[in-house]
CSV table of C-alpha atoms in Angstrom, one decimal:
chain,number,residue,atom,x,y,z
A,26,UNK,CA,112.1,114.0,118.5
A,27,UNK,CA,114.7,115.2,116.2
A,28,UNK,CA,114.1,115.4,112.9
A,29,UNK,CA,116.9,115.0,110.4
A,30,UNK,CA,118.9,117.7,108.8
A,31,UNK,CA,121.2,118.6,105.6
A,32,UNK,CA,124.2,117.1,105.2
A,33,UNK,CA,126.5,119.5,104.7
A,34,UNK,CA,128.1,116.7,101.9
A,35,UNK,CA,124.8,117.1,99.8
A,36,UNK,CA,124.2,113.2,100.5
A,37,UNK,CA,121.0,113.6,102.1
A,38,UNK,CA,119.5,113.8,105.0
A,39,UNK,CA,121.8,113.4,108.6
A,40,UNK,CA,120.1,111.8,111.4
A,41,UNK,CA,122.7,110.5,113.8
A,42,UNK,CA,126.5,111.2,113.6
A,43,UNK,CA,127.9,108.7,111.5
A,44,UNK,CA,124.6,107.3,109.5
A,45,UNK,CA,124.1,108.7,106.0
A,46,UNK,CA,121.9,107.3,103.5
A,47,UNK,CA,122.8,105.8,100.2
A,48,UNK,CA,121.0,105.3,97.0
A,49,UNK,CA,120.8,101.9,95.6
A,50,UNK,CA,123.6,102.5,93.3
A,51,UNK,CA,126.1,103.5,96.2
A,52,UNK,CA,126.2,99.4,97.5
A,53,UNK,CA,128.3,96.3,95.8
A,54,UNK,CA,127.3,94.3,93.2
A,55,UNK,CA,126.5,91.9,95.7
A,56,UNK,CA,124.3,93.8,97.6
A,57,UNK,CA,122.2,95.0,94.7
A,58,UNK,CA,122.0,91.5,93.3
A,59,UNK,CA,121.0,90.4,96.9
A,60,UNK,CA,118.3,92.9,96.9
A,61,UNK,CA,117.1,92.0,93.5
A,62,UNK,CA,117.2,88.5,94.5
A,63,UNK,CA,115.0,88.8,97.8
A,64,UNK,CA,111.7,90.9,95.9
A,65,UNK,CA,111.8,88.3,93.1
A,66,UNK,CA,111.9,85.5,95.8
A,67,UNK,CA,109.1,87.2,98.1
A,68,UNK,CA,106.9,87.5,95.1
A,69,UNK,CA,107.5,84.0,93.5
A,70,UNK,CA,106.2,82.8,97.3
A,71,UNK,CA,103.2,85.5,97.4
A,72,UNK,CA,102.4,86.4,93.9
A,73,UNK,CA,99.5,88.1,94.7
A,74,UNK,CA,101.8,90.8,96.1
A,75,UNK,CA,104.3,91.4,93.9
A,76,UNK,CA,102.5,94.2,92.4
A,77,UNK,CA,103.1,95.9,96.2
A,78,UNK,CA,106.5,94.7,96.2
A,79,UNK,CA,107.9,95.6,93.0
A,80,UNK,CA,106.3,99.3,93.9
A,81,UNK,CA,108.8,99.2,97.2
A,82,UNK,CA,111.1,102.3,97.5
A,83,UNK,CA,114.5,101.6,98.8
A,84,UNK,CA,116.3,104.1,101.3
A,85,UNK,CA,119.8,102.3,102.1
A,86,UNK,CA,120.8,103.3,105.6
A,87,UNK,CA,124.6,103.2,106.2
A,88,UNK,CA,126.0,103.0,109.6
A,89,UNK,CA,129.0,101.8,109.2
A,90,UNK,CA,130.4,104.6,110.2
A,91,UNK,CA,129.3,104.8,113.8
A,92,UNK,CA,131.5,104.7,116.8
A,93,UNK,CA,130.0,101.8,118.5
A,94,UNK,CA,126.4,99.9,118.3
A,95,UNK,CA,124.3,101.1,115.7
A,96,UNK,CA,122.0,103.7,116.6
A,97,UNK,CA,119.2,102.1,114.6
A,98,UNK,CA,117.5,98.3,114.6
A,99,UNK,CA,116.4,97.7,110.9
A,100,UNK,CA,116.7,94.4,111.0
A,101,UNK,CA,113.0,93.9,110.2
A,102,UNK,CA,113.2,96.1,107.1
A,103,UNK,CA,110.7,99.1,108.3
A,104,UNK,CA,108.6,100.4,105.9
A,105,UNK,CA,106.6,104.5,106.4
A,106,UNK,CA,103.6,105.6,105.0
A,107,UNK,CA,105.4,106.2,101.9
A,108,UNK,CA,106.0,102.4,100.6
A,109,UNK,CA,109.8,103.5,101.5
A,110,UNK,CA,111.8,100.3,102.8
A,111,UNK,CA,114.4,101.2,105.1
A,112,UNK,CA,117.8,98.7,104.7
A,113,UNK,CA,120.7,98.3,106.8
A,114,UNK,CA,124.1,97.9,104.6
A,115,UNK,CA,125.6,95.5,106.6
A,116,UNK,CA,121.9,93.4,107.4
A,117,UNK,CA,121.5,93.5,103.7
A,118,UNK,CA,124.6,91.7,102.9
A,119,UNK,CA,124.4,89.1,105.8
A,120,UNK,CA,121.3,88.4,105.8
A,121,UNK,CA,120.0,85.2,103.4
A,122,UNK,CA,117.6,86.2,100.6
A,123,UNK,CA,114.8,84.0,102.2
A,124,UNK,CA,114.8,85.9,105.2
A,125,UNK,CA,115.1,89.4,103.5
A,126,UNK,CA,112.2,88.1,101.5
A,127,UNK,CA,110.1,87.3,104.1
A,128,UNK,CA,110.1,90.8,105.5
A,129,UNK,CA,109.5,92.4,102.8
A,130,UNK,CA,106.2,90.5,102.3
A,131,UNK,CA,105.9,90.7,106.0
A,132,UNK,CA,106.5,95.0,105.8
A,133,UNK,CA,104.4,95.8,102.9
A,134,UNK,CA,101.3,93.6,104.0
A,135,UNK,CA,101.5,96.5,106.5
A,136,UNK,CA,101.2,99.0,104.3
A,137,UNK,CA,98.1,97.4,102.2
A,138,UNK,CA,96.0,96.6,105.4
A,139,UNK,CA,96.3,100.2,106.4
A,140,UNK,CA,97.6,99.3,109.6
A,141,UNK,CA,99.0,103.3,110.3
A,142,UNK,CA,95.2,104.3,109.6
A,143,UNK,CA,94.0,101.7,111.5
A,144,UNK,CA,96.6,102.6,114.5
A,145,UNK,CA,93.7,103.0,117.6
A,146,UNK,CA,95.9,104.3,120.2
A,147,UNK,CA,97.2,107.7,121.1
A,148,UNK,CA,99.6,109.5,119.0
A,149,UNK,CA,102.7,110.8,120.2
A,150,UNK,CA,103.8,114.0,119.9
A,151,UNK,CA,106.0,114.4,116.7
A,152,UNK,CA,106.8,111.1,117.3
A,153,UNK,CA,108.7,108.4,119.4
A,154,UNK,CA,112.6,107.3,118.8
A,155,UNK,CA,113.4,103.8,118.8
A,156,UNK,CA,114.1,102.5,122.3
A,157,UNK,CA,111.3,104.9,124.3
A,158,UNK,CA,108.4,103.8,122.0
A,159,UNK,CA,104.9,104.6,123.1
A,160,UNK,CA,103.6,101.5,124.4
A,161,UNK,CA,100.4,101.8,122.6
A,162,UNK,CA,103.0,101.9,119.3
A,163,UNK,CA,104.6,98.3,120.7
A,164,UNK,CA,101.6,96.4,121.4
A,165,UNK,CA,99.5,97.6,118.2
A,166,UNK,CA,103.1,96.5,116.0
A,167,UNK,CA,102.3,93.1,117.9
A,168,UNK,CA,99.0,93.2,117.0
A,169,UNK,CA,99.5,93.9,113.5
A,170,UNK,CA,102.5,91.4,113.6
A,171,UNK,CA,100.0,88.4,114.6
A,172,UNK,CA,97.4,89.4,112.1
A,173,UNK,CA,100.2,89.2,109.1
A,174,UNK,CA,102.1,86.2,110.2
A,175,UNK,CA,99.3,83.9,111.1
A,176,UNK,CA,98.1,84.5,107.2
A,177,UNK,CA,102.3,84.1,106.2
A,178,UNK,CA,102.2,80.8,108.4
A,179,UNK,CA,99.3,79.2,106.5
A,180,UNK,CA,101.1,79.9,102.9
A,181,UNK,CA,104.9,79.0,101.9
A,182,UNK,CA,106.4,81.6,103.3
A,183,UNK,CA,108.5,80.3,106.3
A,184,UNK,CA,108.6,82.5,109.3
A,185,UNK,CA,111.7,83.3,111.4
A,186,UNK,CA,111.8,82.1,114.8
A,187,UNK,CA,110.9,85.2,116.8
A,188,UNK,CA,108.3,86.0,114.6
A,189,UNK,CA,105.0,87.2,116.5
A,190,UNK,CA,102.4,84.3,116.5
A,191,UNK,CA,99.0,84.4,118.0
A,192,UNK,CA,99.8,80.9,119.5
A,193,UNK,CA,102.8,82.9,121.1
A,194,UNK,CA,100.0,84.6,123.4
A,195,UNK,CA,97.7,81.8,123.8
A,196,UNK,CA,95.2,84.1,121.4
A,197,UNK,CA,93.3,81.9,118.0
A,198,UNK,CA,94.5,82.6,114.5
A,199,UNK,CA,92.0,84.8,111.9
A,200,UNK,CA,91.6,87.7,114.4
A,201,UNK,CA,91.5,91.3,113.3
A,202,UNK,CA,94.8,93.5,115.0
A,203,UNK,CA,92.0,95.6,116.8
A,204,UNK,CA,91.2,91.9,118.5
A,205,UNK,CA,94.7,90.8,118.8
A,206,UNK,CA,95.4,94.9,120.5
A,207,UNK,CA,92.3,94.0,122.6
A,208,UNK,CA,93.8,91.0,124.0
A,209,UNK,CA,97.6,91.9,124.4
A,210,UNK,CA,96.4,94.5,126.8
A,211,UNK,CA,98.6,94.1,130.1
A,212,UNK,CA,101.0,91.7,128.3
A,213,UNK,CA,104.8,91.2,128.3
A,214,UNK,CA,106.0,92.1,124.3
A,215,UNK,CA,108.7,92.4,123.0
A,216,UNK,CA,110.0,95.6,121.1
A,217,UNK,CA,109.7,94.9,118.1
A,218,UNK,CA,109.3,98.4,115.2
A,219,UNK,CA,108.4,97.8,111.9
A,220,UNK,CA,108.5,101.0,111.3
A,221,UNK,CA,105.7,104.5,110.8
A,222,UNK,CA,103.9,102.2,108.4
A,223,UNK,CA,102.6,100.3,111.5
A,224,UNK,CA,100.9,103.4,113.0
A,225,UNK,CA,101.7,106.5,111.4
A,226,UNK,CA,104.5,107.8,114.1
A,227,UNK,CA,107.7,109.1,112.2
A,228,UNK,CA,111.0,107.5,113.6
A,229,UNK,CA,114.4,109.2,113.2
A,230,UNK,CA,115.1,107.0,110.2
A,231,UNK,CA,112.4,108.5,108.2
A,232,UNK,CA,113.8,110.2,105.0
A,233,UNK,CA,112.1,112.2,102.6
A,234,UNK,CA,112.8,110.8,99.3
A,235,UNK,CA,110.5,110.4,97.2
A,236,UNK,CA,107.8,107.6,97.6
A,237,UNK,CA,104.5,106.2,97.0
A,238,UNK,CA,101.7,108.8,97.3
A,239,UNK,CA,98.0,108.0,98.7
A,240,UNK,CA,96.1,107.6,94.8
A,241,UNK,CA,98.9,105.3,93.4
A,242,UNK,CA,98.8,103.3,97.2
A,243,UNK,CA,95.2,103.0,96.8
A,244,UNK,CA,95.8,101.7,92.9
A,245,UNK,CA,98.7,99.2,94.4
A,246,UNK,CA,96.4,97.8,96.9
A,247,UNK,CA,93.4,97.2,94.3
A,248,UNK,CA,95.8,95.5,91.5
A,249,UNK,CA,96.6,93.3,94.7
A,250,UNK,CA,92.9,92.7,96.0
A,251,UNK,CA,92.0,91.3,92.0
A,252,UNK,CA,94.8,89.0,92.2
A,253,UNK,CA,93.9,87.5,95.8
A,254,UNK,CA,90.4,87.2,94.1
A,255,UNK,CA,91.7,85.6,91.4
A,256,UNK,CA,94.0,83.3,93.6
A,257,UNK,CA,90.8,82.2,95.5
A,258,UNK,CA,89.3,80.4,92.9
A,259,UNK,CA,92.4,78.2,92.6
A,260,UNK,CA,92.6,77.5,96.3
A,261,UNK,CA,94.9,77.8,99.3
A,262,UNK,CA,94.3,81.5,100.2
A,263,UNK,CA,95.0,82.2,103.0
A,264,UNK,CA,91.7,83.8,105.4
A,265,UNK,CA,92.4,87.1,106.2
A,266,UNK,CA,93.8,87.9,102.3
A,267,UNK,CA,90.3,86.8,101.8
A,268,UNK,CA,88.5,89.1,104.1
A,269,UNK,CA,90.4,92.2,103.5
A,270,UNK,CA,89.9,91.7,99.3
A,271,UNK,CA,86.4,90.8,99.5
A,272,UNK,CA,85.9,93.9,101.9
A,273,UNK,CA,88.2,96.1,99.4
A,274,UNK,CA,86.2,95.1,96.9
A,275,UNK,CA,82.7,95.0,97.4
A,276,UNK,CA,80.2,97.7,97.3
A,277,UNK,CA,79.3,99.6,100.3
A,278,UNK,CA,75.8,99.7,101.5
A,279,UNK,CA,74.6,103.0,103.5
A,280,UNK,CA,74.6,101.3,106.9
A,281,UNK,CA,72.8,103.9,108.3
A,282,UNK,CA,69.7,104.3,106.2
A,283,UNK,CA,69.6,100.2,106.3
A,284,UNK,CA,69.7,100.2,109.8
A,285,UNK,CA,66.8,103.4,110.1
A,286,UNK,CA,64.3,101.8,107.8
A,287,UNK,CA,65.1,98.4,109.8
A,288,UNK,CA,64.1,99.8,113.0
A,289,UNK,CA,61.5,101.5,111.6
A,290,UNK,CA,59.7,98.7,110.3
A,291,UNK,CA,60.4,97.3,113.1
A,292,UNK,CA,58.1,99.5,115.1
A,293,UNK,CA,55.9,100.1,112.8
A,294,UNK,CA,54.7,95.9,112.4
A,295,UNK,CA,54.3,96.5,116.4
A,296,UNK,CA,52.6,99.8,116.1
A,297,UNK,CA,50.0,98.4,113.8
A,298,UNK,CA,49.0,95.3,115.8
A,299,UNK,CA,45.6,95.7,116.8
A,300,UNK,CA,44.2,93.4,119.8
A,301,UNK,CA,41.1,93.2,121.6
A,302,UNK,CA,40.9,94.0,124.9
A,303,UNK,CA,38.4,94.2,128.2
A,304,UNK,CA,40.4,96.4,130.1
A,305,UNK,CA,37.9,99.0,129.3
A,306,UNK,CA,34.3,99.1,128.0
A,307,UNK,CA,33.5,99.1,123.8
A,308,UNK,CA,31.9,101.8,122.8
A,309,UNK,CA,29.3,100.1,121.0
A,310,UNK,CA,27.9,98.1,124.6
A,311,UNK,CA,24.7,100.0,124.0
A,312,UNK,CA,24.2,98.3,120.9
A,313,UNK,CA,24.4,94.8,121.9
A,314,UNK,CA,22.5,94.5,125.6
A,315,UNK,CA,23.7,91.7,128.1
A,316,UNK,CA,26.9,91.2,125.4
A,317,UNK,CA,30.1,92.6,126.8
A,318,UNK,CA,31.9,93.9,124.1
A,319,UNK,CA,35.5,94.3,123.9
A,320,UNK,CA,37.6,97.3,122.9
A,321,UNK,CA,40.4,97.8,120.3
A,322,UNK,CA,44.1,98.3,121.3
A,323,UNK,CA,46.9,99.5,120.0
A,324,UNK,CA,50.2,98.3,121.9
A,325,UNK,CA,53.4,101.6,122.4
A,326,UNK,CA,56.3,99.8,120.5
A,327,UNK,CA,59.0,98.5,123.2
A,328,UNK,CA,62.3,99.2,122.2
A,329,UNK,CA,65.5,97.3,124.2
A,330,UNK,CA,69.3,97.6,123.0
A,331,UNK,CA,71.2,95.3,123.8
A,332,UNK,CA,75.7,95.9,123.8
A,333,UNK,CA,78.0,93.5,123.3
A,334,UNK,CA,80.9,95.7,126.1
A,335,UNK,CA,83.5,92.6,125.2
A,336,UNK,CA,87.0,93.4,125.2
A,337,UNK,CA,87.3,92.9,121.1
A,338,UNK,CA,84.7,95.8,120.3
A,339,UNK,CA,86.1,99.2,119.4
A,340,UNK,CA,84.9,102.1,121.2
A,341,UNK,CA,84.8,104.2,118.5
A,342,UNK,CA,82.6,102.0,116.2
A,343,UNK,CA,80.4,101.4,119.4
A,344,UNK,CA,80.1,105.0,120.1
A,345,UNK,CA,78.8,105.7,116.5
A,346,UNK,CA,76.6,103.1,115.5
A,347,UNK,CA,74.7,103.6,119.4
A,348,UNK,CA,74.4,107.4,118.5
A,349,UNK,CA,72.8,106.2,115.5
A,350,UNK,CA,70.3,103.8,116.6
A,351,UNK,CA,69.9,106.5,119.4
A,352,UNK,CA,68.8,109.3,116.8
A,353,UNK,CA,66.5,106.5,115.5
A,354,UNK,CA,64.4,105.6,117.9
A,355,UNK,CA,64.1,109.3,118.9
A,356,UNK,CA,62.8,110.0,115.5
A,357,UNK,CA,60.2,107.7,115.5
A,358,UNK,CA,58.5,108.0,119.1
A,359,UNK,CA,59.3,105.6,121.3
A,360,UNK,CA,58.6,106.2,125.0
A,361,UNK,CA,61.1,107.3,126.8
A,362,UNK,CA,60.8,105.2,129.6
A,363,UNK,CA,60.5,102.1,127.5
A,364,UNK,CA,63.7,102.3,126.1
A,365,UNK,CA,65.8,99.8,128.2
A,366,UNK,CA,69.5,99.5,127.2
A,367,UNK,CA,71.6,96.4,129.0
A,368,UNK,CA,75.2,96.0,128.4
A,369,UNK,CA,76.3,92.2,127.8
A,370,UNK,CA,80.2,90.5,127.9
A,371,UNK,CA,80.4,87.0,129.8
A,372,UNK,CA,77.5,88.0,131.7
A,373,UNK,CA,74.6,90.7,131.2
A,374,UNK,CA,74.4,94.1,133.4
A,375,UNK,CA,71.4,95.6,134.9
A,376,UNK,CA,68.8,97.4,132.5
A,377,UNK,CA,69.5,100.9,132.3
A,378,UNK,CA,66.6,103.4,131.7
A,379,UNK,CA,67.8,106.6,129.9
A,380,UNK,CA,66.3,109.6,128.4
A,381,UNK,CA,69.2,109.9,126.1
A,382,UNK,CA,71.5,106.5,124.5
A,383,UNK,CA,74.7,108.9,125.4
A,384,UNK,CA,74.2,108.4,129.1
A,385,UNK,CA,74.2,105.0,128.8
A,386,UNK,CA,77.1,103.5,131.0
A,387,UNK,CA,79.5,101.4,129.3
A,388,UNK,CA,80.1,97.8,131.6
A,389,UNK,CA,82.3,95.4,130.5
A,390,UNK,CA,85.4,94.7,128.3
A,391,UNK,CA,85.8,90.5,129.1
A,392,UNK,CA,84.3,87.8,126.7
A,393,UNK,CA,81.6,87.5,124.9
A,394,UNK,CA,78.5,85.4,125.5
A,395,UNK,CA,75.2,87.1,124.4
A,396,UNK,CA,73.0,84.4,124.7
A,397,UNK,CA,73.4,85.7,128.7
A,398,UNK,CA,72.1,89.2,127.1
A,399,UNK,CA,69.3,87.9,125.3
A,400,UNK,CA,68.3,85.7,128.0
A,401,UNK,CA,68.1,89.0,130.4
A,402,UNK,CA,65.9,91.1,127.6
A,403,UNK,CA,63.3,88.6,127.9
A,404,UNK,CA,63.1,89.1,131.5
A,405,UNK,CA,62.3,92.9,131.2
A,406,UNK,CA,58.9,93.6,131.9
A,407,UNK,CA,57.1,94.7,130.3
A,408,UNK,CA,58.6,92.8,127.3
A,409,UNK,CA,59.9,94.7,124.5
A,410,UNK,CA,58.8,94.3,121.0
A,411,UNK,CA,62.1,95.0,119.1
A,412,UNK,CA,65.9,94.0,119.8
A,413,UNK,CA,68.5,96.2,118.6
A,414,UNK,CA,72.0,94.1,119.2
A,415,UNK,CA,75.4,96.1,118.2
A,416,UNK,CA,78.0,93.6,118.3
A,417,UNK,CA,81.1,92.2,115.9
A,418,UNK,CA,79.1,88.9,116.0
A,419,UNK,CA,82.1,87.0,117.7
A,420,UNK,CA,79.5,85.0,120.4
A,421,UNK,CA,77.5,82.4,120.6
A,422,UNK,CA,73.9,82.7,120.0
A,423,UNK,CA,70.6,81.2,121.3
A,424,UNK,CA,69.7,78.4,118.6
A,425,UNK,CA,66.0,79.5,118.8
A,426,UNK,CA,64.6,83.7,118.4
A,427,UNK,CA,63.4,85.1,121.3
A,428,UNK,CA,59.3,85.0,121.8
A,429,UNK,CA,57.4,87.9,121.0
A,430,UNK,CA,60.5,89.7,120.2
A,431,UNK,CA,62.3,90.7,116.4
A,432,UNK,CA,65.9,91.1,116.8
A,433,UNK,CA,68.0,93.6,114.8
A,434,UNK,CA,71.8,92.7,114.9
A,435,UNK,CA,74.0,95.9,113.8
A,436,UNK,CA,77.5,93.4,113.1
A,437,UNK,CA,80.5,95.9,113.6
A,438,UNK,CA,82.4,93.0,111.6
A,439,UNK,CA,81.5,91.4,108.7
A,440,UNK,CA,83.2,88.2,109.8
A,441,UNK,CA,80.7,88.0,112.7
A,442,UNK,CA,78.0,85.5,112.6
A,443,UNK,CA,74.5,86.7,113.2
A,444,UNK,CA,71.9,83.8,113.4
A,445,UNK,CA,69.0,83.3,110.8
A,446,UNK,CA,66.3,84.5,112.8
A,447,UNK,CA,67.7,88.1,113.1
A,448,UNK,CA,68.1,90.8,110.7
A,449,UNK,CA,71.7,91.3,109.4
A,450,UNK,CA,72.7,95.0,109.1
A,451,UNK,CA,76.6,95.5,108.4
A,452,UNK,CA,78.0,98.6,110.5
A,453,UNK,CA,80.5,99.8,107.9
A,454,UNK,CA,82.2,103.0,110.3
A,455,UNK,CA,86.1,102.2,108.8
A,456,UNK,CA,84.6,102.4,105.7
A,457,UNK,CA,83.7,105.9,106.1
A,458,UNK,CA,86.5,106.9,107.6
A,459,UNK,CA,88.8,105.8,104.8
A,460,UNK,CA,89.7,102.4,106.8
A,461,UNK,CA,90.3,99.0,105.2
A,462,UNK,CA,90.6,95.5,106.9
């Protein structure tokens, strides 16, 4: 990709012959006023944002002098990783201050969801130019795109027509992007680019004036999570503002010593059942002639894990949380050959018996029923004591707990449901990779 270079006027950075970029105080009256107009407009209709958006960097792109089509499509307002807002002259001044306004909501809900963070698929090296994007770059913008607007469509913000909607793909509203990029896979899209602030890939636009760094982003995006608190209590918040400032906000637990001293226990209640049994001769039968006396057991804790392999879970959290519960069971002595591990989507897979939870083989990636799952542990003989479920709790579940059995649920999403008569432990992963909802 070609990165841009000195004008040899002083004006800035050159990307394509023709397109310069001005500062703010290069445009008309008009156009400033216009500008102006369109932040106070976007955050009289989301005031919880206008924090975000008064913090908005403007880099005016002129191409008015280009011999032919405009090199660039900035008629969605992109935004990078540096809260800098990218504006066409000419869009700016045709454009109605509604519209403008909407995108600039739209663009910097980007930026405060971490969507470039979040970006799960592959990078591309130093980039891709606009018109032979990445398809990974498309279909995660889409993604994104659906998360945003089905929030946007629930508030007063009204949406232009071509506006990504989950409804547009036949997909539910109040899904994560990770779901929504799950889903897409294999579908037509359009090309839409909101710019590097969608997933962290520099386009030819890009300048390097200066912008918003990570401390005063992470500041930006607090000030904004108080007032979507605050606007909760009054009503008419939309969900996923919700989620993402109660997430933002909340203190985080240490998932994984939860989730050891869960399983532990776990093991341990098993391990300390005693039973009689008359398997094999009491020691004190000489004691008590003609009286057959019984023996005392101790029962090997039975360990079974069951997957959730639907399309919505992320393979990274997956891969983290079952090397976890992996080292865990190791550690406390479970037989080998009764650990069973069955994968689960719409249906459930044969029981795998492994030495080692990283040669478990993966099945799966369609919906999610693990009732199906559940139903198959209980059918392993002999029956295990302890259930270990990773999922993001988007299934149905058995109304009633298993028989015999305690259930562990490791949720890889907090808005997952887990049902009372399992134990909850939250699987936090983003968190500790500097992630946010």
């Amino acid at each position: 990709m070609r990165r841009a270079c000195c004008d040899p006027d002083g004006r800035g950075p050159l990307m394509e012959p023709g397109v310069r970029f001005l500062g703010l105080d290069e445009l008309p009256v008009e156009a400033r006023q216009k500008w102006a107009a369109s932040r106070v407009w976007a955050a009289r209709q989301a005031p919880y944002l206008a924090t975000a958006l008064l913090a908005l960097v403007a880099v005016v792109v002129d191409q008015s002098e280009v011999h032919g089509p405009a090199p660039y499509d900035l008629r969605r307002f992109p935004v990078d990783r540096g809260w800098r807002v990218y504006l066409d002259q000419a869009e700016l001044t045709e454009l109605p201050v509604p519209v403008i306004g909407y995108w600039l909501v739209h663009q910097v809900t980007h930026l405060i969801r971490d969507h470039a963070v979040r970006y799960p698929g592959t990078a591309a090296a130093g980039g891709a130019p606009l018109g032979n994007r990445d398809p990974d770059s498309v279909r995660w913008n889409v993604a994104t795109d659906c998360e945003i607007n089905d929030d946007l469509n629930a508030g007063a913000v009204e949406l232009p027509e071509d506006a990504p909607l989950p409804g547009h793909f036949d997909l539910p509203d109040g899904w994560l992007a990770e779901q929504y990029w799950h889903a897409l896979e294999g579908s037509v899209l359009p090309d839409v680019d909101c710019g590097s602030g969608t997933d962290g890939e520099a386009r030819d636009w890009d300048s390097d004036k200066p912008g918003v760094d990570g401390p005063s982003g992470e500041l930006i995006k607090r000030e904004v999570a108080r007032r979507v608190l605050e606007s909760m209590e009054a009503g008419g918040m939309p969900g996923g503002w919700q989620r993402w400032a109660e997430q933002l906000t909340s203190p985080r637990e240490n998932w994984r010593r939860h989730l050891s001293s869960t399983i532990r226990r776990g093991v341990a209640d098993v391990a300390g059942r005693i039973d009689f049994t008359y398997q094999r001769p009491s020691r004190r039968n000489g004691v008590s002639p003609g009286v057959i006396l019984p023996s005392m057991r101790q029962p090997a804790p039975r360990v079974a894990i069951l997957i959730d392999t639907s399309g919505s879970m992320r393979d990274a959290q997956l891969g983290q949380a079952l090397a976890e519960v992996n080292g865990v069971v190791r550690s406390i002595g479970v037989a080998r050959r009764d650990l069973r591990v069955i994968c689960c989507d719409e249906k459930a897979y044969n029981a795998q018996k492994v030495f080692d939870a990283r040669a478990i083989q993966l099945e799966g990636e369609g919906g999610t029923d693990l009732r199906e799952g559940l139903a198959a542990v209980a059918e392993l003989r002999p029956t295990p004591h302890l259930v270990v479920v990773l999922t993001d709790g988007h299934t149905p579940w058995p109304e009633q707990a298993p028989r015999g059995q305690q259930v562990v649920v490791g949720l890889l999403d907090r808005e997952g449901t887990v049902p009372p008569w399992a134990k909850r432990i939250l699987i936090d992963t983003r968190a500790e990779a500097g992630e946010t909802e």
